Coordinates of C-alpha atoms and ligand atoms in Angstrom, one line a residue:
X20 CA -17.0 8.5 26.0
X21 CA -15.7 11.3 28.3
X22 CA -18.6 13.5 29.5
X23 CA -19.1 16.7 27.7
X24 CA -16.7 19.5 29.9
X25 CA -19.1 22.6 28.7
X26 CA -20.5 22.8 31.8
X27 CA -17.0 24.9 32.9
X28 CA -17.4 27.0 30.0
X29 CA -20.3 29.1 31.0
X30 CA -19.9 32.7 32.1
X31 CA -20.0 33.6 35.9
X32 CA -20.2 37.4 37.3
X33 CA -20.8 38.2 41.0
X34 CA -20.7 42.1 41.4
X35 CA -17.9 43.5 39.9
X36 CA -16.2 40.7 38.9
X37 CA -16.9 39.2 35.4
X38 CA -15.6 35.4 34.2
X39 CA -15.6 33.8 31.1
X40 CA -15.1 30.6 33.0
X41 CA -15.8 28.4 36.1
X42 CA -12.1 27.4 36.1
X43 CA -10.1 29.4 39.4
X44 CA -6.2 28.6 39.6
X45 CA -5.9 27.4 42.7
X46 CA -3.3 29.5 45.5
X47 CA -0.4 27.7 45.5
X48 CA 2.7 28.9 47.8
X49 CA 5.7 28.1 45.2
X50 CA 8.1 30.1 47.4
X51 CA 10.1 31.8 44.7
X52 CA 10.0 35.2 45.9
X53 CA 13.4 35.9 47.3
X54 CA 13.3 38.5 49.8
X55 CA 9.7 38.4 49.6
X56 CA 9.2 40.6 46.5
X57 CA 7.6 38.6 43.2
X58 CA 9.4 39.6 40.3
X59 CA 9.4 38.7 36.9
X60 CA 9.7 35.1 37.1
X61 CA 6.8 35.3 38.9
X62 CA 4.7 37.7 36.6
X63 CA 5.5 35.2 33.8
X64 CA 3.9 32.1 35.5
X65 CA 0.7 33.7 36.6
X66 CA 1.0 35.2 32.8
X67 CA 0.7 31.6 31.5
X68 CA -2.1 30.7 33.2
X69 CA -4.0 33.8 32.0
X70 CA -2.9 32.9 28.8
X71 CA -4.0 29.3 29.1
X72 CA -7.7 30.0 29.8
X73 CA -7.9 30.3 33.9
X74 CA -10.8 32.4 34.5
X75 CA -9.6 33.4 37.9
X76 CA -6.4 33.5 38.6
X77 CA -5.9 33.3 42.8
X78 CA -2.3 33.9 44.1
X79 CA 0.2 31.9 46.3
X80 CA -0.5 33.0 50.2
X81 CA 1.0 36.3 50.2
X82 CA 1.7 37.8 53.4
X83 CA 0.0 40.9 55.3
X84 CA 1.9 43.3 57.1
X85 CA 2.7 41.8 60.8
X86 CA 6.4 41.0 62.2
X87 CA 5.8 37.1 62.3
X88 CA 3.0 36.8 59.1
X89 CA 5.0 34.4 56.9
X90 CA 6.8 30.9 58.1
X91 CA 9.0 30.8 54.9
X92 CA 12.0 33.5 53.4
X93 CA 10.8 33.1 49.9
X94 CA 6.8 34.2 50.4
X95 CA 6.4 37.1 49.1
X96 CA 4.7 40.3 51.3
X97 CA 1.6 41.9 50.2
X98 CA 3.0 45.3 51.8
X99 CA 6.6 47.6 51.5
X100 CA 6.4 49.3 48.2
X101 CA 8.7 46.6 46.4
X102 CA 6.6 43.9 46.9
X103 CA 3.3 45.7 45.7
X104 CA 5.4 47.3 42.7
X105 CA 6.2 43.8 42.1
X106 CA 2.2 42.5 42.4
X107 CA 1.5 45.7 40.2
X108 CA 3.2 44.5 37.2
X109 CA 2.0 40.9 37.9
X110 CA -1.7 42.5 37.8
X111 CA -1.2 44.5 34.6
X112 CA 0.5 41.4 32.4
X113 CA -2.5 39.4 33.9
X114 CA -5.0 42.3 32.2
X115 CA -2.9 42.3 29.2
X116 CA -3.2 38.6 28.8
X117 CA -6.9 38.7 29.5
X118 CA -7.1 37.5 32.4
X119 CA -8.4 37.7 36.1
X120 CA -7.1 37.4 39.4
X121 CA -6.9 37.6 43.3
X122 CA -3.8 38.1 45.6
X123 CA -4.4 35.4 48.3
X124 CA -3.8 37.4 51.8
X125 CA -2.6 35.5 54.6
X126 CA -0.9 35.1 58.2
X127 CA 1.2 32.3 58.4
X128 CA -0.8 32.0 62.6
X129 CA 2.2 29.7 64.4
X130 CA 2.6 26.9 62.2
X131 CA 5.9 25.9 60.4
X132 CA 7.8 24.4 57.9
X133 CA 10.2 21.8 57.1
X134 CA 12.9 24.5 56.6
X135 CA 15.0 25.9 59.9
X136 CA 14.1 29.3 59.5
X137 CA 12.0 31.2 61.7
X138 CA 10.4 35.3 61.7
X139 CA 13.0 37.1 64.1
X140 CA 10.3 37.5 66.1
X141 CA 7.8 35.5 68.3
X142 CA 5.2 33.9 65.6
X143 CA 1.8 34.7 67.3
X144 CA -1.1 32.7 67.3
X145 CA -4.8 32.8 69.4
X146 CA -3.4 30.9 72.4
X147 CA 0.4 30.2 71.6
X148 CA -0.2 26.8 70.3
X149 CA 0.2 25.2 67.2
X150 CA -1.9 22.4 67.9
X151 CA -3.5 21.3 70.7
X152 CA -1.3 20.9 73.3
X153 CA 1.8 21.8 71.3
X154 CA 3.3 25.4 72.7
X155 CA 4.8 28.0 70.1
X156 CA 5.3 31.1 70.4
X157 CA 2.7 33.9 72.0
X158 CA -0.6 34.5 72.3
X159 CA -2.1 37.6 70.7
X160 CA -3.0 40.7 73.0
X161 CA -6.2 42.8 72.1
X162 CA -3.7 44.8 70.8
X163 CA -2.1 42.5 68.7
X164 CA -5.9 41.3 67.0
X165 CA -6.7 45.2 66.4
X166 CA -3.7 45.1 64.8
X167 CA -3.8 42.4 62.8
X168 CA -7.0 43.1 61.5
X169 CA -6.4 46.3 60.3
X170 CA -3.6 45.0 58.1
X171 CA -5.6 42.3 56.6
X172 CA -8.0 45.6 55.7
X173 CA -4.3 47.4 53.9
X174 CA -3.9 44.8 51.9
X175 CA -7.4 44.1 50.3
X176 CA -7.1 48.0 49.7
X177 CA -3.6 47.4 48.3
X178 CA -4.8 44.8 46.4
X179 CA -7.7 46.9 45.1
X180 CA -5.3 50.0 44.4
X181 CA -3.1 47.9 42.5
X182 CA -5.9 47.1 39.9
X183 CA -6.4 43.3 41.0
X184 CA -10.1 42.1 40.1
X185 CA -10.8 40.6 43.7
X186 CA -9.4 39.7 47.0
X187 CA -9.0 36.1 49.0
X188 CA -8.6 35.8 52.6
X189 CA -6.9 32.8 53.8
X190 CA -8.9 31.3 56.8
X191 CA -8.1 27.9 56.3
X192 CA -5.5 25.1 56.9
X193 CA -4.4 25.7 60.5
X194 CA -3.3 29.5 59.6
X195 CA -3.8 31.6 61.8
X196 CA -7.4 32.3 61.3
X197 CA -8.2 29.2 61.4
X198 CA -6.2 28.7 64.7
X199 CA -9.3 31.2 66.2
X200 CA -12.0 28.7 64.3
X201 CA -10.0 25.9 65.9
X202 CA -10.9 24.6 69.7
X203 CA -8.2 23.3 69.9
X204 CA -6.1 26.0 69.1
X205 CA -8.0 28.5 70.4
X206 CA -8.6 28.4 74.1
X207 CA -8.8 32.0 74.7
X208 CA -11.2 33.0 77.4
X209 CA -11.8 36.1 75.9
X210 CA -14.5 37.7 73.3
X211 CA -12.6 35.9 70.6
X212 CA -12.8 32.3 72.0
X213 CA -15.4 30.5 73.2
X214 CA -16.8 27.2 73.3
X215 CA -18.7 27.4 70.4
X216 CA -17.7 28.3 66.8
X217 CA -20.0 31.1 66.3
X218 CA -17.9 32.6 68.9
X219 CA -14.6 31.6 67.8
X220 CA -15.6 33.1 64.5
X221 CA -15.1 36.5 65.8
X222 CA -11.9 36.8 65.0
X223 CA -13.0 36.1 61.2
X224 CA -16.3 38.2 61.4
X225 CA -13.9 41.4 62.3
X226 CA -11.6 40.8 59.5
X227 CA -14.0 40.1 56.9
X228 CA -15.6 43.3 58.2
X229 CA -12.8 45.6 57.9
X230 CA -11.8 43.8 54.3
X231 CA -15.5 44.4 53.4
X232 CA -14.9 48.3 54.3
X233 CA -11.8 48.8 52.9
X234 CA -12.7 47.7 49.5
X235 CA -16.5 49.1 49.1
X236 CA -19.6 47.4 48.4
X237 CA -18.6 46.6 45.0
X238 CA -15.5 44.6 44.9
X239 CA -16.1 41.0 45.8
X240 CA -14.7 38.9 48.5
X241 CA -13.6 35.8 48.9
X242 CA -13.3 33.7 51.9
X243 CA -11.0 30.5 51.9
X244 CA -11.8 27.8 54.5
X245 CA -11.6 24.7 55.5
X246 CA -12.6 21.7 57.9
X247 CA -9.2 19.9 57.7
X248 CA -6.1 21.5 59.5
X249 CA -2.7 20.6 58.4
X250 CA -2.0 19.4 61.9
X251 CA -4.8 17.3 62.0
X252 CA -6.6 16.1 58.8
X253 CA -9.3 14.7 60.2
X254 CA -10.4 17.6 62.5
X255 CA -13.7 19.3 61.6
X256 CA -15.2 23.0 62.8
X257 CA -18.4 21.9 61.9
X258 CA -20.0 18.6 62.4
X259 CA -23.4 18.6 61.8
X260 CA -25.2 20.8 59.0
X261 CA -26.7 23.3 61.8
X262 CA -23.1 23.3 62.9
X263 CA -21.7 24.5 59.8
X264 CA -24.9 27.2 59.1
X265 CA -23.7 29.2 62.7
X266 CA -20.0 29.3 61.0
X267 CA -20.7 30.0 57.8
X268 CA -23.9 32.4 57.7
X269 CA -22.0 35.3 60.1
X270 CA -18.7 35.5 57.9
X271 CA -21.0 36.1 54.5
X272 CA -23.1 38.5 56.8
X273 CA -19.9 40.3 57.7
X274 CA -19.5 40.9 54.2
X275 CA -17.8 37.3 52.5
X276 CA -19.2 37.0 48.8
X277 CA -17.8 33.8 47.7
X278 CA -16.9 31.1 49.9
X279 CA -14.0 28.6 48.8
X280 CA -14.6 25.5 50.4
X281 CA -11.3 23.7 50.8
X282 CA -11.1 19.6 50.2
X283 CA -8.8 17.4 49.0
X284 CA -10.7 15.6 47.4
X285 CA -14.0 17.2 45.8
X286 CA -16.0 14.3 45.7
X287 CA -16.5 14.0 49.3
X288 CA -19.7 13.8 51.1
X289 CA -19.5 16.5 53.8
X290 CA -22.5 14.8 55.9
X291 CA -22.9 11.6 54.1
X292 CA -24.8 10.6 57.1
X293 CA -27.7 13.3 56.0
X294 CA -28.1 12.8 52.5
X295 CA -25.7 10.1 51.4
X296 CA -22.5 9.1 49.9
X297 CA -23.2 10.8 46.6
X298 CA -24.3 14.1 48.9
X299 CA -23.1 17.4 48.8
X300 CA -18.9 18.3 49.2
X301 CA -18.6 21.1 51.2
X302 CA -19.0 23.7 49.0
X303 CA -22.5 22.1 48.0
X304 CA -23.1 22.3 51.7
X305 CA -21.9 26.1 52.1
X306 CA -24.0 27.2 49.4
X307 CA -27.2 25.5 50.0
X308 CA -27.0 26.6 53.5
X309 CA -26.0 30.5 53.0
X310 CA -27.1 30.9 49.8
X311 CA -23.5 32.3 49.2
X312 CA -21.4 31.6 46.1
X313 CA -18.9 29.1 46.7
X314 CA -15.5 27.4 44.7
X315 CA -15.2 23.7 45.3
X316 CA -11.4 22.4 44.8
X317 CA -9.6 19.4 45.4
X318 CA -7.6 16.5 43.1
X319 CA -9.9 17.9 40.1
X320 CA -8.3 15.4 36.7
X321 CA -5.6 13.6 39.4
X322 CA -5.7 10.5 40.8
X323 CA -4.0 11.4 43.9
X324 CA -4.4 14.1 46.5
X325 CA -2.1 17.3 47.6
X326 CA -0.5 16.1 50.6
X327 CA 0.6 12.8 49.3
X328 CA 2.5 14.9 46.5
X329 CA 4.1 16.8 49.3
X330 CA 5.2 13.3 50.3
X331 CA 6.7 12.8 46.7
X332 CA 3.8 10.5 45.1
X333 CA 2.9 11.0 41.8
X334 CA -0.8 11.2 40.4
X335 CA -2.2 10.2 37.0
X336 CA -4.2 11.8 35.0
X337 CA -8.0 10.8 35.4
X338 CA -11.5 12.1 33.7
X339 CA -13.6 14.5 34.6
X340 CA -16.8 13.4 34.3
X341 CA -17.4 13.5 38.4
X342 CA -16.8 16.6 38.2
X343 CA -19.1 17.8 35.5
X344 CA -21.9 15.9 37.0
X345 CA -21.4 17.7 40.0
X346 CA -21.3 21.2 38.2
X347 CA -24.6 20.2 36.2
X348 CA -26.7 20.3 39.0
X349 CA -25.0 23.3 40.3
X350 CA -23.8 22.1 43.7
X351 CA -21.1 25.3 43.6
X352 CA -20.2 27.3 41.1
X353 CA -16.7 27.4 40.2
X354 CA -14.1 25.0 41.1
X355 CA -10.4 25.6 41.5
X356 CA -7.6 23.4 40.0
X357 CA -4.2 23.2 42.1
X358 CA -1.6 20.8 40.4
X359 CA -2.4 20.4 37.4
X360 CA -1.9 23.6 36.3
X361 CA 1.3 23.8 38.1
X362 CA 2.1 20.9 35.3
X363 CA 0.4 22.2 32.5
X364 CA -0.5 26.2 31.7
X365 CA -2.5 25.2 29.0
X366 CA -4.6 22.7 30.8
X367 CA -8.0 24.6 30.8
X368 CA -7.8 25.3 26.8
X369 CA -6.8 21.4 26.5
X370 CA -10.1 20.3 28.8
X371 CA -12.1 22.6 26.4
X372 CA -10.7 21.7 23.0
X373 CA -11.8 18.0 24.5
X374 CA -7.8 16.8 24.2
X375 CA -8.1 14.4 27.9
X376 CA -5.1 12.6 26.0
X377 CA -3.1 16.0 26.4
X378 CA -3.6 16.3 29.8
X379 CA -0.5 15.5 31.8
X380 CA -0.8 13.8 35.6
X381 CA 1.4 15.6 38.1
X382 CA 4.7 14.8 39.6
X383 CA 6.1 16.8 42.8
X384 CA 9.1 17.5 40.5
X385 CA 7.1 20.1 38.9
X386 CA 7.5 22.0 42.1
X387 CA 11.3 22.1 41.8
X388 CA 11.0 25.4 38.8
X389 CA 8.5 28.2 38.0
X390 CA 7.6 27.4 34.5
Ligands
FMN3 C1 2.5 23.4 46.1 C2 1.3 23.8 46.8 C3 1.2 24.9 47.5 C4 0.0 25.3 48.1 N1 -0.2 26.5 48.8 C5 -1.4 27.0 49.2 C6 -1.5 28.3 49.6 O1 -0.6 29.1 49.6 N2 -2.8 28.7 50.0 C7 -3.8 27.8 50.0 O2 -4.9 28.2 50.4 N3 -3.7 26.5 49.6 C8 -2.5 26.1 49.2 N4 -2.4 24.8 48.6 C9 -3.6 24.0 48.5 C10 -4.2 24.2 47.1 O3 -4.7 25.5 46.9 C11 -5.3 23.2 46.7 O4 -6.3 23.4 47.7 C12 -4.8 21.8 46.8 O5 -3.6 21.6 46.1 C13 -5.8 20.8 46.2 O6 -6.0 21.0 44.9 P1 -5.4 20.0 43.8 O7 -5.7 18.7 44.3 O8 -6.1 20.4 42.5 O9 -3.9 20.2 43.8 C14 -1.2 24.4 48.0 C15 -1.0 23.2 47.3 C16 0.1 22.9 46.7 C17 0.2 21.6 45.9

């Protein structure tokens, strides 16, 4: 029998914030925000999630307020008063469904997708690379990172403003503030590189800073990082446990409240090697080490991971019981579902009403509509 799924059910609050659930909707770019402003379409989806029991609800990457931030026409801005007019009424039908969420800030750093289009400017990036040894576009100037910075800090005061419950920075997947974590995008010889990550994390130490002041003591923040890069899946910022201490402890000392460890797949040792294949995922490791609050994510109920769906493979439907062992011993404390809540709005009331049978898998045509 199918392990009892309670465990998700309990309460969480970390300052401000209050949860009725562990469940955190996952940020998932969808790209349906022509000319970058969310609009009803988009109110309506997040709506549905609310409605379907997501604790937290945490936004597609939505873009801060720098010439080159976004690698795609249809992401919607975080700044301009149509696009936060827009993010205000996705807020406040959130509220009115009951629910909770996050705009997820981001700079899109120099990476690119499959589409043609390009910023009409320069994308910018720590060194002008988008992977090691692969030129695009400019390095930031001093200028540039000052600038940068303070319009990560606009928008987690826009995003407070606006009524939204918490804020997410985006410092993983090879964006671009993971392209300062990165040695191998990163080669500055500057104060923000640096051959080791503690130094490399400057970049990230300054903008979780300024976030920090911009939005008070009160509001919490979250951090979103990761080992893997989209341009390499197998890289890794931190190898060793002592390693991943000197990246991690500085960023919750600059003022990071919950730390949202990205895998893809959640069941992952992160140092197998230390305390075995059944050891703690990253987010077990970020929280033991900094005592900070972290959200786990990664193929939670699907057979098959996120970048294999990008490549058009479908994934069944699978238990959950890994899961809840995992949240019984309180490796991390909330955990964030991607795809299966693109499939299925309702998926956190069917998980607690014990329905697994209602559960659907998750097939990359789900990404073709907003529903
Ligand atoms: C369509 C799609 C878009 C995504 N966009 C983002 C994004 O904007 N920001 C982000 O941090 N992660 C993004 N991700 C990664 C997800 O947040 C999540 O980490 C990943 O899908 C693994 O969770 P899952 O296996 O439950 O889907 C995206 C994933 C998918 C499938």
């Amino acid at each position: 029998m199918a392990a009892s799924t309670d465990v998700f059910f309990r309460p969480f609050r970390i300052k401000s914030l209050d949860l009725p659930n562990r469940i955190v909707m996952a940020p998932m770019t969808r790209t349906f925000a022509p000319e970058g402003i969310p609009g009803a379409a988009n109110a309506a989806y997040y709506r549905r999630r609310a409605e379907g029991g997501v604790g937290l609800i945490l936004s597609e990457g939505t873009v801060i307020d720098r010439p080159a931030s976004r690698n795609h026409p249809n992401i919607p801005f975080f700044h301009g008063d149509a696009a936060l007019a827009g993010w205000k009424t996705v807020i406040d039908e959130i509220h009115a469904a009951g629910g909770k969420m996050a705009p997820q800030i981001w700079h899109t750093g120099s990476t690119k997708t499959a589409t043609d289009w390009v910023p009409d400017v320069d994308v910018e990036s720590p060194s002008g690379l988008l992977a090691p040894g692969r030129p695009r576009g400019v390095a930031m100037t001093e200028q540039d990172i000052e600038a940068t910075i303070a319009a990560f800090a606009k928008a987690a005061a826009d995003a407070k403003r606006l009524g939204f419950d918490t804020v997410e920075i985006h410092g993983a997947h090879g964006y671009l503030i993971d392209q300062f974590f990165w040695a191998g995008t990163n080669t500055r010889e500057d104060g923000y590189g640096g051959a080791t990550i503690a130094e490399r994390s400057r970049f990230a130490v300054e903008v979780v800073k300024a976030v920090r002041a911009a939005v008070g003591p009160d509001f919490p923040v979250i951090l979103r990082l990761s080992q893997w890069k989209q341009q390499d899946y197998s890289a890794r910022l931190a190898a060793t446990p002592d390693e991943m201490a000197a990246w991690l402890q500085p960023l919750v000392d600059a003022g990071a409240d919950v730390l949202h460890c990205s895998q893809r797949r959640f069941w992952e040792p992160e140092f197998p090697e230390v305390d075995g294949e059944n050891g703690l995922n990253f987010a077990g490791w970020a929280k033991e080490l900094t005592g900070a609050a972290t959200i786990s994510v990664g193929s939670v109920g699907l057979s098959g991971e996120f970048i294999a769906a990008f490549g058009g493979e479908t994934s069944q439907r699978t238990d959950l019981d890994k899961l809840v062992e995992r949240m019984e011993r309180d490796e991390f404390d909330l955990i964030a579902v991607g795809r299966a809540l693109i499939s299925d709005a309702d998926w956190v009331k069917k998980v607690q009403a014990g329905d697994g049978e209602g559960l659907k898998g998750f097939s990359p045509a789900a990404l073709a509509e907003l529903v």
